[in-house]
Each structure stands twice: as C-alpha cells, then as structure tokens.
XYZ file of C-alpha atoms in Angstrom:
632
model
C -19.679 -15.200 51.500
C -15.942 -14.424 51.313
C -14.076 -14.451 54.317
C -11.976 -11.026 54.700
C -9.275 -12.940 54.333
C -9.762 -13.847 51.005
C -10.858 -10.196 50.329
C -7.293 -8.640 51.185
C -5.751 -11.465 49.107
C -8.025 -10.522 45.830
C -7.100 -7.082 46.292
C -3.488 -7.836 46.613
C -3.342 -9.630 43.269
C -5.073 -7.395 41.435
C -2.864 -4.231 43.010
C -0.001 -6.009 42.702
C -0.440 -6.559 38.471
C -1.622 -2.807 38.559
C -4.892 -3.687 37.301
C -7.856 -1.790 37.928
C -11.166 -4.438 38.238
C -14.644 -3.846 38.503
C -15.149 -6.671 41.322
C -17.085 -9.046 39.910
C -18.155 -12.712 41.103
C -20.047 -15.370 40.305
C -23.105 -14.749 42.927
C -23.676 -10.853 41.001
C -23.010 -12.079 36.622
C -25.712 -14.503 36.082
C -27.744 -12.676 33.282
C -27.491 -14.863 30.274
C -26.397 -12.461 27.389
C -25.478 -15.012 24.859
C -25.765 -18.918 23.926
C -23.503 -20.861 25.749
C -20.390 -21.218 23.171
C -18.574 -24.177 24.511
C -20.197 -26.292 22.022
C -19.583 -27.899 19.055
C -19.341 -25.708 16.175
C -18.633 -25.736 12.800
C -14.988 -25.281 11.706
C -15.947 -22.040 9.552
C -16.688 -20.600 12.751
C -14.191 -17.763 14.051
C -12.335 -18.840 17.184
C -12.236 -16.188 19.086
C -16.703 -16.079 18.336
C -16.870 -19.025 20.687
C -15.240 -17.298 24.090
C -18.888 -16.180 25.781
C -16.319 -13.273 27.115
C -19.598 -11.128 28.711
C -20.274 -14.409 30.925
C -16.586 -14.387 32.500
C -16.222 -13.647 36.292
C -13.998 -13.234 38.783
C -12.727 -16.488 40.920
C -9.349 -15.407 41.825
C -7.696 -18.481 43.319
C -4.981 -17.892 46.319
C -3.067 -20.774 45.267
C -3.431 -20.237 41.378
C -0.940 -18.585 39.180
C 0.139 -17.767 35.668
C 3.437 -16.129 34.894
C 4.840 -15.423 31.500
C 8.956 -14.903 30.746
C 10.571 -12.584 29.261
C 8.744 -9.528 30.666
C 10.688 -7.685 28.121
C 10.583 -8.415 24.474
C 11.891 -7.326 21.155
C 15.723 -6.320 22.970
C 17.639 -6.959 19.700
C 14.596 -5.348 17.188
C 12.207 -8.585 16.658
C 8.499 -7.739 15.794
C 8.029 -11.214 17.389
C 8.739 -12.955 20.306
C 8.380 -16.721 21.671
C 6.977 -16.376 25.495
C 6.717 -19.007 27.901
C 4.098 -19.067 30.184
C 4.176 -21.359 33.509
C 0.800 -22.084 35.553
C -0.412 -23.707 38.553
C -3.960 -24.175 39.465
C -5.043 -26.908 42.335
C -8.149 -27.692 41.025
C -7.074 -28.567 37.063
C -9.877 -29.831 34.609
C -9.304 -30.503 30.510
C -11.117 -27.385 30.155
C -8.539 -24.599 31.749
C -7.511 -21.881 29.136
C -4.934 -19.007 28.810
C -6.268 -16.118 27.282
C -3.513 -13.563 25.912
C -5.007 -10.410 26.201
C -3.585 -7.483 25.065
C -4.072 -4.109 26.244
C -3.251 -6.073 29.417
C -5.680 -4.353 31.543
C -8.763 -6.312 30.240
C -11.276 -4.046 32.605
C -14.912 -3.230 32.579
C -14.142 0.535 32.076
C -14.392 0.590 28.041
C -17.249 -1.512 27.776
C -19.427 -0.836 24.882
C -22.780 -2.861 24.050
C -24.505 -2.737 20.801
C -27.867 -2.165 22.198
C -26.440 0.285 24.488
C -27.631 -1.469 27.374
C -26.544 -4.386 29.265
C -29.222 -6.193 31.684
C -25.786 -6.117 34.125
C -22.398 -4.634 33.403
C -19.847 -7.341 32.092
C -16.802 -8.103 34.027
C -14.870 -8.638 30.794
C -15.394 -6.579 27.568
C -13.093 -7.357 25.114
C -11.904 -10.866 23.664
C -8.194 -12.292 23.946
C -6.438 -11.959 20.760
C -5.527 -15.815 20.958
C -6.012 -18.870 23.371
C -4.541 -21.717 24.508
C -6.004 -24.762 26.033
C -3.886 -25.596 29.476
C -3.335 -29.461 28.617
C -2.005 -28.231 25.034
C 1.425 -29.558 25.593
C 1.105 -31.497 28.977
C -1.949 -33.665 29.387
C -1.199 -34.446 32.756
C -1.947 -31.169 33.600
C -4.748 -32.460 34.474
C -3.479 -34.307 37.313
C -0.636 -31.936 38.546
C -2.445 -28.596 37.600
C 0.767 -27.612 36.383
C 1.611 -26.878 32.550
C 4.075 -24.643 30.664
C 2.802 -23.463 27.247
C 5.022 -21.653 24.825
C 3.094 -18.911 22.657
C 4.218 -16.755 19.910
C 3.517 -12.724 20.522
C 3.759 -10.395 17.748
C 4.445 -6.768 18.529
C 0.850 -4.965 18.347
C 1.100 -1.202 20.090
C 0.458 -2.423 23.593
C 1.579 -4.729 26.465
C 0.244 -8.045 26.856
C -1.442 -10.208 29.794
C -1.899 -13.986 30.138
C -5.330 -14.870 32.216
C -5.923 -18.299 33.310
C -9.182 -19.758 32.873
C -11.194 -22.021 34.011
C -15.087 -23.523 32.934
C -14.457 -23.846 29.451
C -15.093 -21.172 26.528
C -18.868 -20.838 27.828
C -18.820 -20.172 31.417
C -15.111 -18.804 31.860
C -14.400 -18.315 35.471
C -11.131 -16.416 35.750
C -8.620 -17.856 38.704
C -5.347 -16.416 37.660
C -3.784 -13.188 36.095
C 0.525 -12.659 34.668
C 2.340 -9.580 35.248
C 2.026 -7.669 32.124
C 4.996 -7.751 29.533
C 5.597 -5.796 26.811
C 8.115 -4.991 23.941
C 10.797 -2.330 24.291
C 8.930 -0.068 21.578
C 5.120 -0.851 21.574
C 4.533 1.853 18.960
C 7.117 0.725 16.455
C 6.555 0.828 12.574
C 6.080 -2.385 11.674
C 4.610 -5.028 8.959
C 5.158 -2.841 5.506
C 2.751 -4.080 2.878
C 3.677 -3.069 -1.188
C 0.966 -2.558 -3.597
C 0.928 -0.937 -6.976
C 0.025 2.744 -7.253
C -2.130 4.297 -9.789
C 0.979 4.421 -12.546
C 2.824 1.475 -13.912
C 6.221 3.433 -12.264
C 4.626 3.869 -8.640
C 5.082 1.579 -5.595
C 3.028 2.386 -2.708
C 4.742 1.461 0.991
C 1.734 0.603 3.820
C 2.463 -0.251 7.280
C 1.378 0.247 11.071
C 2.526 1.600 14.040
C 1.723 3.598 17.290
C 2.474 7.211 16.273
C -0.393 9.709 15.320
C 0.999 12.790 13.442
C 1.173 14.657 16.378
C 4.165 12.610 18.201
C 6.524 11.703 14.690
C 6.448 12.079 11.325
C 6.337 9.038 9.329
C 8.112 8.740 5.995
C 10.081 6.233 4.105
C 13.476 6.303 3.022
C 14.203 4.454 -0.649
C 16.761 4.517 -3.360
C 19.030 2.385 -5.063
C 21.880 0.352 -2.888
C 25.067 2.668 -2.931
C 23.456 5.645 -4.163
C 22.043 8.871 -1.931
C 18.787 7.609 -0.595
C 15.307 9.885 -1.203
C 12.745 10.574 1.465
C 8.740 10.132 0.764
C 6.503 11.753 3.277
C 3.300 9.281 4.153
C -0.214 9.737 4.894
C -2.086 8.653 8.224
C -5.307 7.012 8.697
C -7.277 5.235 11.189
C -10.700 3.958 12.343
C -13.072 3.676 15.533
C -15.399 1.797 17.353
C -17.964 3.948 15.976
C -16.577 3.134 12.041
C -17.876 -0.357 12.947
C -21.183 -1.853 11.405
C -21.950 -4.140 14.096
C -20.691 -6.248 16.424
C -18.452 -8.446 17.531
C -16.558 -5.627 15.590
C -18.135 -2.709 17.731
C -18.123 -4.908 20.982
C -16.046 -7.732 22.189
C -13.987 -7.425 18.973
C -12.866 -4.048 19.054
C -9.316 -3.274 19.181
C -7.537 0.154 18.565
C -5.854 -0.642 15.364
C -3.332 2.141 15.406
C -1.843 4.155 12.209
C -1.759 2.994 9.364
C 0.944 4.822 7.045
C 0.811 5.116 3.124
C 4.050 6.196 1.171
C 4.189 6.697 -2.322
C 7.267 6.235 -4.178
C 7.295 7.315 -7.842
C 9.369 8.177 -10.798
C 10.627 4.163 -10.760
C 12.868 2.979 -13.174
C 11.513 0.002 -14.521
C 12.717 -3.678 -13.424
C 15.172 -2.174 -10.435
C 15.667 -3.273 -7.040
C 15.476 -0.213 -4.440
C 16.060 -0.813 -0.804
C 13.620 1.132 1.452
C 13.290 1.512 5.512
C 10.531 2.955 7.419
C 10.898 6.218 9.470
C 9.179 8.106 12.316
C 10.740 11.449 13.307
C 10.100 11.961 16.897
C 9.250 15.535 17.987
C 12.782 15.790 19.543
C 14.242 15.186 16.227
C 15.567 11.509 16.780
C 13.823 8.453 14.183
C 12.647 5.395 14.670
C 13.304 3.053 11.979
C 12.601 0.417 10.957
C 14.254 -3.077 9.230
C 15.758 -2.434 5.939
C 13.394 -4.055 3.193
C 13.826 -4.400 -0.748
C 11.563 -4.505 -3.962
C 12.063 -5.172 -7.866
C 10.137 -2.543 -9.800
C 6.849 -2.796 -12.452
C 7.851 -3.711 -15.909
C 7.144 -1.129 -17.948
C 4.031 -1.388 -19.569
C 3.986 -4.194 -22.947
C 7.868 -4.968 -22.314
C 8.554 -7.894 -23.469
C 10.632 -9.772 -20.177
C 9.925 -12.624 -17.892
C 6.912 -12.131 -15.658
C 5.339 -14.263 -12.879
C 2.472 -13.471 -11.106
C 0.783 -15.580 -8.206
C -2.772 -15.262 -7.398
C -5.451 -17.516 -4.936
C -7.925 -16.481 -2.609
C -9.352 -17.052 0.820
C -5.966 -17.507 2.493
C -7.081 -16.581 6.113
C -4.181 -16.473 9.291
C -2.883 -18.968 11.711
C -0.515 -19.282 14.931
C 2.627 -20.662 14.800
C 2.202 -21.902 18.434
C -0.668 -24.529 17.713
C -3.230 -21.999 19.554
C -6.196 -23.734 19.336
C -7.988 -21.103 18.520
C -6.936 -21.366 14.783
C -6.664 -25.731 15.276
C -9.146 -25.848 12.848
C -10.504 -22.326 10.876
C -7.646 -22.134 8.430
C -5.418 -24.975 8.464
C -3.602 -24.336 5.375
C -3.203 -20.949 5.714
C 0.504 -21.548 6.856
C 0.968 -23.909 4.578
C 0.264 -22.073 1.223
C 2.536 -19.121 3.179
C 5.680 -21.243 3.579
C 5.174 -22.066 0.343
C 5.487 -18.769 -1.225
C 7.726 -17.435 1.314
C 10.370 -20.211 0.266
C 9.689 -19.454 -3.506
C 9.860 -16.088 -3.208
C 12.717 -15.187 -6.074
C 10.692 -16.932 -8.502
C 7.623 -14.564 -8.877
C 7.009 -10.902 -8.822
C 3.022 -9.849 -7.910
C 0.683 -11.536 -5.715
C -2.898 -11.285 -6.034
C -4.762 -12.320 -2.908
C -8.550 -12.009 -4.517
C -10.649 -11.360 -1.102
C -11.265 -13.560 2.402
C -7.728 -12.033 3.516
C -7.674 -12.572 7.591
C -11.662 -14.285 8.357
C -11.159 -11.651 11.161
C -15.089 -11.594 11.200
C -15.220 -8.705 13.608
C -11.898 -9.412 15.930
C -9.479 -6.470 14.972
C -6.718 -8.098 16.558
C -6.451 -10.125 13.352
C -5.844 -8.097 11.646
C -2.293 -7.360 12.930
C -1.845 -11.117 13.193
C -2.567 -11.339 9.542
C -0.264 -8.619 7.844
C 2.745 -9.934 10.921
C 2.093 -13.132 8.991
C 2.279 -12.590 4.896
C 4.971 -9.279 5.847
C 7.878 -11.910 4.260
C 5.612 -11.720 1.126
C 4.275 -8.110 1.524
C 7.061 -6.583 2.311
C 9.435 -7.549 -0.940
C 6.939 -8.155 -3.429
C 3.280 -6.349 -4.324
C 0.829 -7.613 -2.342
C -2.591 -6.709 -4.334
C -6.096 -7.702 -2.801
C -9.523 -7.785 -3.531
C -12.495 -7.720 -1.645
C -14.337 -10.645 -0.156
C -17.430 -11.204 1.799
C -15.502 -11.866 5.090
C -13.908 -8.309 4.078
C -17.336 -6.111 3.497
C -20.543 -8.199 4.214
C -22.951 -6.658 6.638
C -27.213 -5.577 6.657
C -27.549 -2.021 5.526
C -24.199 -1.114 4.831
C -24.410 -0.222 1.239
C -23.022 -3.392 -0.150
C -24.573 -6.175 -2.582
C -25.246 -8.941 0.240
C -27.251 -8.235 3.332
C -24.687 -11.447 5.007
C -23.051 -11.086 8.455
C -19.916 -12.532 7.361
C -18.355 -9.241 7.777
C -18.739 -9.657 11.603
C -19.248 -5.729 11.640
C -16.321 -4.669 9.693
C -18.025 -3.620 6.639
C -14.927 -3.026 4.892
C -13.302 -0.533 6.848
C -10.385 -2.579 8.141
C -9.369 -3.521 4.870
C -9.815 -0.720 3.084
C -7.935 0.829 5.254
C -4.772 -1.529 5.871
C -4.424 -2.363 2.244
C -3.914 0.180 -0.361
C -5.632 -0.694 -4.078
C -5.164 1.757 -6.629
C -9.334 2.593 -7.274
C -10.188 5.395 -7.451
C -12.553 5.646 -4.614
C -11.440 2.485 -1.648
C -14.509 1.972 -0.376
C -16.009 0.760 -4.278
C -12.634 -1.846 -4.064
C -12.813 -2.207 -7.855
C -9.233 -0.984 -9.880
C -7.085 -1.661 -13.032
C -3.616 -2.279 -12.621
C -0.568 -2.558 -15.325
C 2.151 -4.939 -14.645
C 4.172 -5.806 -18.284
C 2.504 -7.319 -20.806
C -0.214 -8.355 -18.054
C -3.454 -6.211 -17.685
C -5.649 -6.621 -14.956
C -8.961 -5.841 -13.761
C -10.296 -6.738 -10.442
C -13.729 -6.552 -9.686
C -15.745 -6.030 -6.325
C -18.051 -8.860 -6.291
C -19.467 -7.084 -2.682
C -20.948 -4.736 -4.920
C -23.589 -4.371 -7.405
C -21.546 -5.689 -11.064
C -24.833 -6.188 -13.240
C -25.699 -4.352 -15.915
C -26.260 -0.634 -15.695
C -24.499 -0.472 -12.496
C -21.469 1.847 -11.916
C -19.357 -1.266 -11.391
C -20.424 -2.978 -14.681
C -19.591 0.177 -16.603
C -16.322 0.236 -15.010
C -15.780 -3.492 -15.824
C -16.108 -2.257 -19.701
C -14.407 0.795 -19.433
C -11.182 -1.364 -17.564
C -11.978 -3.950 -20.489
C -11.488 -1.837 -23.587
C -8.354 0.668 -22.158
C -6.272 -2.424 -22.630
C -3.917 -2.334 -25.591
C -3.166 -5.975 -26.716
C -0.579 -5.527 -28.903
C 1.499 -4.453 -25.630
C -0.340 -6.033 -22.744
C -2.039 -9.252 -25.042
C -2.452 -10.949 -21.426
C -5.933 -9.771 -20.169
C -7.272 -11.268 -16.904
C -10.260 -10.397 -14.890
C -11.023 -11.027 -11.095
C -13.299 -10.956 -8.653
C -14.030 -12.833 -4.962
C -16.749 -14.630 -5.256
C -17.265 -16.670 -8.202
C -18.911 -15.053 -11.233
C -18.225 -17.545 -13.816
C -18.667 -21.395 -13.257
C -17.746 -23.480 -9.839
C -18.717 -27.365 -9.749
C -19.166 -26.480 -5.685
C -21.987 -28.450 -3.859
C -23.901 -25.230 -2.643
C -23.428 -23.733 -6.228
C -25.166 -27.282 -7.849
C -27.878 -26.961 -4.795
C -28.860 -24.133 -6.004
C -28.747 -25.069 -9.967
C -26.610 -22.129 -10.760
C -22.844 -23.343 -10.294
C -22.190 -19.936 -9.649
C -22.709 -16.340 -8.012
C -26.733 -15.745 -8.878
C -26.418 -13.106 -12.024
C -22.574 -13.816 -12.409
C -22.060 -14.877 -15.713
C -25.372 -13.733 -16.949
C -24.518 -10.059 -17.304
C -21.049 -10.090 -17.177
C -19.964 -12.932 -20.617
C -20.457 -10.530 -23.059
C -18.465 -8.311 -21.795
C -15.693 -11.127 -21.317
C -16.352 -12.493 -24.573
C -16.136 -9.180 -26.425
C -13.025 -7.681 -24.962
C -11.627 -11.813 -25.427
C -10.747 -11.660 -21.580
C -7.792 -14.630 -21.601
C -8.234 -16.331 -17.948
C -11.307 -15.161 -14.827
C -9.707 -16.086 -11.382
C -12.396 -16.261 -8.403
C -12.235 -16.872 -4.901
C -14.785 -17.699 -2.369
C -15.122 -21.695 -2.864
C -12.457 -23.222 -0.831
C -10.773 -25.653 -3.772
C -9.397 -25.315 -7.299
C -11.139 -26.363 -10.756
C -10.602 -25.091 -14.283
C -12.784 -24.878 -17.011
C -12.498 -25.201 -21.031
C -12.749 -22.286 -22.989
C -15.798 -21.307 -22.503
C -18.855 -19.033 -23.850
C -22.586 -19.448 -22.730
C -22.230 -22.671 -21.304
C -20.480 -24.422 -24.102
C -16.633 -25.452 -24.220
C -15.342 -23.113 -27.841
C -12.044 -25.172 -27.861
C -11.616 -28.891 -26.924
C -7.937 -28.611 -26.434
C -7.052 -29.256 -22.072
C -3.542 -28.399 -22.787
C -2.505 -26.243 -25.255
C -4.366 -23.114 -26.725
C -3.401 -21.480 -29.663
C -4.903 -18.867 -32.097
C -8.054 -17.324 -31.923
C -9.417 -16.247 -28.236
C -12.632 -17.977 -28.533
C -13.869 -17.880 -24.695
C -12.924 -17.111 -21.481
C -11.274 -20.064 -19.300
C -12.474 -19.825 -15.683
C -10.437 -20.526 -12.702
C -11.833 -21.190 -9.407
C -8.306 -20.830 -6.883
C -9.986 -20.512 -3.390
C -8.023 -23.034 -1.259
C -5.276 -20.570 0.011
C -5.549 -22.145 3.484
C -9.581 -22.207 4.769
C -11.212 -25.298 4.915
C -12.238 -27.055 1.770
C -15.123 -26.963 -0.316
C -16.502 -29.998 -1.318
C -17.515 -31.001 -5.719
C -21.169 -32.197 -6.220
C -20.833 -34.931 -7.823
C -22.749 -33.708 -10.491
C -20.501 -34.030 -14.201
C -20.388 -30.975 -15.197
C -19.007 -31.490 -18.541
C -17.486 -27.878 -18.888
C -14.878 -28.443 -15.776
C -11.324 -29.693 -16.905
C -9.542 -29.826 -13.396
C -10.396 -30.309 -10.190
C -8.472 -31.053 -6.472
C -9.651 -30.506 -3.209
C -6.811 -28.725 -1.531
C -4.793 -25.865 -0.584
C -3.543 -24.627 -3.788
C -2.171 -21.334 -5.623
C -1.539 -20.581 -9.498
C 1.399 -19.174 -11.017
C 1.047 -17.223 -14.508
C 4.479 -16.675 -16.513
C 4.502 -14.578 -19.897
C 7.146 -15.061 -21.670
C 6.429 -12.745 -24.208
C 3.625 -11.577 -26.170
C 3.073 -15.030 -27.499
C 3.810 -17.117 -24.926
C 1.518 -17.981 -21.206
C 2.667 -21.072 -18.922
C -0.419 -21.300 -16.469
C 0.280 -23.580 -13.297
C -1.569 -24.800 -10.435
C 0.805 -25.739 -7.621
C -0.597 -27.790 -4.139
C 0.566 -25.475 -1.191
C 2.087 -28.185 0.608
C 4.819 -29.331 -1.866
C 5.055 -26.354 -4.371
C 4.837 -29.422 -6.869
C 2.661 -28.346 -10.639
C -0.339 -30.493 -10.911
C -2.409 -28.972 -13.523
C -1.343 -26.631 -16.338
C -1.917 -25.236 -19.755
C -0.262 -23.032 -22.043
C -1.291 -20.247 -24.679
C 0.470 -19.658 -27.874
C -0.672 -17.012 -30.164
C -0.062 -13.726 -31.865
C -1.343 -10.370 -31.764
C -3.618 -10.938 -35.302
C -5.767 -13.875 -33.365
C -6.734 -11.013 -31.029
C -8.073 -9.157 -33.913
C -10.084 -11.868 -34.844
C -13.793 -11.934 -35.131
C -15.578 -14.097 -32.555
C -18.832 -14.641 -31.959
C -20.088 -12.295 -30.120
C -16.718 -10.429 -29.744
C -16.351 -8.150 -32.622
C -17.532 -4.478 -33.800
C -20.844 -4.510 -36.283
C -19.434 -4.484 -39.804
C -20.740 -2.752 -42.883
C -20.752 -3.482 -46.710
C -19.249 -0.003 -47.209
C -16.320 0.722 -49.568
C-alpha cells in the first residue's frame, strides 16, 4: 500500500510535467492482453511491435529522473535536432529503456482497442516513436544507474517526452518522465517529396505540415533563379484512425499524421533547373516558409540527351542515433541513402519499387521515413510503387489476404506519395521521362489476365513509341518474373505464383527491354529470357533484335538479406547478397549502360550494355509480332 507520502510525491511529478494520468499501478494492470514481447524475435520483425505498450504501469520512482536538453529546438530553422537526455535511476538493470514519445502526454484518454473492449483500461495507449536501451552508450549504467544518451528528433507537429523504463520491452514498468520539449514551429511545412505529374512537363511538390485549410493556405512558390517567381496553390489531404484496416495501425500505432500538401507545377521547360520554397499563408496574412529547394526538369519526351535513372526496392528507415529499435530491421537502409545522397548530381529519377518505410502499422514512420530520403526527394523525382508492407491486409480489397500491412492498407502511402495513376488507391501508372518509358505495376493487386490491371499493363505497353522512347521498362514489387530466392525454389516457382505465367506475352510482344522487382532482399540478373529459356547467350553486351525480356531482381535497398537456394538455376547471370541499387544511362536511342552498384562503396559490380537501332525493334520475334497475311 503506498504511504501518503509517496502519493503527494506521484502527484507532484506528474503536475509538475503537466501531464494528465489515469493512475495506474502494478497491483490494478495484470490482465494479460498480449504475448510477452521481450523475446527473441526475428529481425524482420518491426521494432516498435515488440514494446507490450498495453502491459506498461505506473512505478514512479522518487529518486528517478530523466531530463532531456534543449527544451527548445529548431531556433535557427532545423527540421532536426540532436537532444541529450541525462537519467538517474537507483535501482539500474541491462534492461532500462527511454521511450521518446511524442505527443508528450502519452495518457489513457485516447485509447482505442480493436475489439472495442479492453478486459481493463491500459495505462499507456500509444507506442514511442523510437527507443533507446539505457546502457546504449554507458554500460556501467548498470552499476551507477546513471547514463546520458544522445538521440536524434525530427520535427513531427508535436512536442516530445522521454519516459524511462524499466522491466524490459514485455513488462515495462515506468519510473521516470522529462519535461516536454518541443520545436519553435511544431506545424511547420516540412520534408517536400517530387514526383512526376501526369504530363512529361509537370512536377508535382508533396510535403507535410500542421496546418489544415482553415488556419493557412499552403502553396508553393517556383520559377527560374533571377526571374519573377510564380505561385501554385496545393491540395490538402489526410487520414484517421478510422481509415485504418487493423491494428497496430488503428491502436498502439496510430499517430495523427497531419497535412499532407500536393502542388502542381506545369508548363516546364524541358531540362531547367527551377528553385521552389514552400508556403503557408497564415490567416493574419504573414507566411511560413519553408527552405529554398531546387529541381532539373523532365526531358522532353524521345530527346535524345544524357539520362540516368536509379531504381531498387525495399529500402526501409533507420536512426541516426543507433536506436535500437532499428539495430537490426533495416541495416542498410542508411547505407544505400548516403550513397545516393553523395551521388546525387549524377542521376535524375529515382524509382523506389514498394517496401518504402516497413512502418507495419506505426505512423510515426512514416515521418521518420520521408525526414530521411528528403535530400533525395526533395531535388530529384522520387517515384514509388507499391509493396506488401505498403497495402497487405484480410479483406481490404487487395490481391494477398497477408498482415504485412500492419493495418495500413495503403492509405499512408497513397496518401504521402503522389503517383501519377489515375485512380491512387489501384497504384498502377505510366510515366515519360526522355527516351525512357515506364510502366509500373501494382503487384498488391490482381495483374492476371482479364483483370483491369492486366489490361492496363497492355494498354501502358503498346502507347509507347520506340522510335522516341526505344527504352521500355516494366516494374512491379514483388517479383513477377524469375528470383533464385530460397522461399521462391521451396515453393518450385522462383517467383510470384501466376507472375510470369500471364504476364510474358505481354512482355515478349511489346519487346519490354529490362523488368525490375522488389520484394526479395538481394540482387540477381537474368539472360534474356522467354518461357524459361535464355534467347541470347551474350552476359555483356546485347545488340540487335529484342529477343526477351532480362529480369532484374534489385531488393536489397537496406532490409535484411535474402538468402539464394543453392539450386543452379541456369537462367540467372548475377547474383550478390547485399545492399545494392542500379543505375540505367541512355545515351541515346542506341545506346543503354545498365549498372549494379553495392550501397556501401557506390563501386559497379555487374553491368551490361544494349546497342541497337530502331529497325531491331521492328523485328519479328517469336511470339512478339502482328499475324501476317499473304496479301498483295
């Protein structure tokens, strides 16, 4: 029983942080409402999915505390902020935490449960948006139970709160709270994201902030440098709780995800640099910008000029503090984003084809992710596609009945990233850029034949003029063409059940150049290839008649690895198991360098090139050319 003693000092605490706690303890929270999750577990596993947050209580220690410094961030305009955080706690073990949570009231008042009943009402109802283990950079905290951590905080529309922890990730027993601290301008506009719009001459601006319509009017300001700028007006969406599939993405991983702005800009001359900035007009007439940020331009359609395009899947986020949250879930994510942040002048599209954040329900990652690739984003277009970890979830209208979705069901990123499809929630769209043409597919949906995604594949096939655009390339997450993976050779299929099967003729009779895929975590080429068999036995050098499809797995943007069979699989020219990207340069309308570079030295270790002319397009394949007649 408490002593009243102890009472007044609890309520102090919690007055004094201006929090407002339903009073929990250990004596009234012992319903079991989950497995405990301070396990093992395997590395695919999302962090955050391993906090058993409805099992915290309150044990508010007097002499515990946590305090985090600066109280005030973001004084000269950063979007991100280092933080350190000091703590004390008499009674240390190795596993203390420090949750950052962020709203920083973390209270019992918004909690939400699937079922819509809880056998008792959590103390906690909503997950940190990172962690830290105590002993992270002092392991004699365990001795002293004392330990500074330094964490990096990215602005994210709210103030912040660092929670000291004790009884692991399964039982957490909370003994400390910080002050909150926040950034001067919670709500600013921040993280801009380019994409292409529905015309070759159209950039599309996407970004996030606090502002609904009704407090400022958002808007981006673009032109060339030294000439009058032009003003674009933007359109505002959102999502709820209730847009949610399931949880954790309905429960513990909810997180307001603010406003999320779409500009279009249009009328572009072709291969220019424009500057643009990001504005919010305030009701009183003042506007918030934001940093000044520049792009190059599409190519207009078939010119004939130097163009570099980057594409690789299954990227995924991780801290720049060493939270151990992301120790292990994507640990080359960073890596293959230094990369391309360093390189950045030598390439002028990204295509990121699906597994974007492995948020898996946690909104909060969602920030985290586009705070992370906005170096990228922001300068170049940032084109995605979407991946199981994007749309997967039961009875939500997609191909794969899969939790990998963690609730999400697509909303998030169909509505963070803008694609030009016609209809965002089918996340299937053409897009021009030069002599490239490019069709990416929505392997979360239904692509076989006589599905409205199969005869959009064919229509997006045949609109493609290859005397101007001879480059054709088709995409999709998960792989529908060949993948030497060990799950793919388990099953006898080495790839997506009913990939290849009804979509080859289709690449074989539009003479689709190179399919990129996703989903397996490594990279591996294969010959040019039609029903199984290799049409070419060059490795190196292609030239003349398109005689089958070359398939390129290029999943190992930064999640763990897939591992080969071991099986030969006689159709499979290159394979390494490691964080990777490739790098497509035309020329011109004859000439296609094709490079895979490793992520962690930017170094070429596999690469091909195509030589040809517009007359070994026309040729007649098998299987890839129009019935002919004997008529004169």
């Amino acid at each position: 029983m408490p002593t009243m003693d102890t009472f007044f000092l609890v309520l102090l605490l919690l007055s004094s942080k201006a929090f407002l706690w339903r009073v929990c303890h250990a004596s009234s929270y012992t319903s079991v409402i989950r497995n405990d999750l301070g396990w093992r577990h395997p590395v695919d596993e999302q962090p955050l999915a391993k906090i058993a947050v409805h099992k915290a209580f309150f044990a508010l220690h007097e002499s515990a505390s946590i305090q985090a410094d600066p109280l005030l961030l973001g004084l000269k305009g950063e979007d991100t902020a280092w933080v350190n955080v000091e703590l004390k706690y008499p009674q240390p073990s190795e596993n203390d935490w420090v949750g950052v949570f962020s709203p920083a009231n973390f209270n019992a008042s918004d909690c939400y449960s699937e079922s819509g009943e809880w056998p008792e009402a959590p103390c906690i109802c909503t997950a940190p948006i990172k962690y830290m283990f105590a002993n992270h950079s002092d392991a004699n905290y365990v001795t002293t139970g004392k330990a500074t951590l330094r964490l990096q905080i990215i602005n994210q529309r709210a103030d912040f709160s660092f929670a000291l922890f004790t009884g692991g990730l399964g039982s957490p027993k909370l003994v400390a709270i910080s002050d909150p601290i926040s950034f001067v301008n919670p709500k600013a506009p921040l993280y801009p994201r380019l994409a292409q719009g529905k015309a070759w001459d159209e950039m599309t601006v996407t970004w996030t902030s606090g502002y609904n319509i009704d407090e400022a009017v958002p808007f981006v300001e673009w032109g060339w440098k030294g000439h009058s700028p032009k003003l674009s007006p933007a359109g505002t969406l959102t999502f709820t709780r209730g847009s949610m599939c399931g949880a954790p993405a309905r429960t513990v991983g909810w997180r307001d995800p603010g406003f999320i702005h779409t500009s279009f800009l249009k009328e572009l001359w072709p291969n220019t640099m424009y500057n643009y900035r990001i504005g919010h007009m305030l009701l009183n007439g003042s506007i918030v910008w934001s940093k000044m940020y520049s792009f190059k331009s599409s190519p207009y359609p078939g010119q004939d000029s130097l163009q570099r395009v980057i594409i690789f899947g299954d990227m995924g986020k991780a801290e720049r503090d060493g939270s151990n949250e992301y120790a292990s879930y994507q640990p080359g994510s960073l890596i293959t984003t230094d990369q391309l942040i360093s390189d950045l002048d030598n390439y002028d599209i990204v295509f990121h084809i699906g597994d974007l954040p492995y948020a898996n329900g946690y909104i909060s990652q969602w920030d985290q992710f586009t705070a992370q690739v906005e170096p990228i984003a922001s300068t170049k277009p940032y084109m995605v596609a979407s991946g199981n970890h994007e749309r997967s979830w039961p009875n939500s209208g997609g191909f794969y009945d899969t939790t990998d979705s963690g609730g999400e069901c697509g909303v998030p990123a169909e509505t963070m990233y803008y694609v030009p499809a016609e209809n965002r929630a089918k996340f299937w769209y053409s897009t021009d850029y030069g002599m490239f043409h490019f069709c990416i597919a929505d392997s979360e949906h239904d692509w076989r034949e006589g599905s409205e995604q199969y005869a959009w594949i064919e229509k997006c096939l045949a609109s493609v003029d290859r005397q101007k655009q001879p480059w054709l390339i088709f995409s999709a997450h998960r792989v529908l063409g060949y993948s030497s993976n060990s799950w793919y050779a388990m099953e006898g299929s080495f790839e997506e059940p009913m990939g290849r099967e009804h979509l080859q003729k289709l690449w074989q009779k539009y003479k689709v150049d190179i399919a990129f895929y996703g989903h397996v975590h490594n990279y591996e080429r294969t010959c040019p290839i039609y029903q199984n068999t290799c049409v070419n036995p060059e490795r190196y050098s292609y030239s003349g008649t398109v005689n089958g499809t070359i398939h390129v797995v290029v999943g190992g943007g930064g999640s763990h690895l897939s591992d080969f069979t071991e099986i030969n699989t006689v159709w499979s020219l290159y394979k390494d198991h490691d964080w990777g990207f490739v790098k497509l340069t035309a020329f011109n309308h004859s000439s296609l360098l094709f490079e895979y570079k490793k992520s962690r030295d930017g170094v070429v270790y596999d690469n091909f090139t195509i030589s040809r002319d517009y007359k070994d397009v026309l040729a007649c394949v098998h299987d890839g050319c129009e019935p002919t007649t004997l008529a004169t």
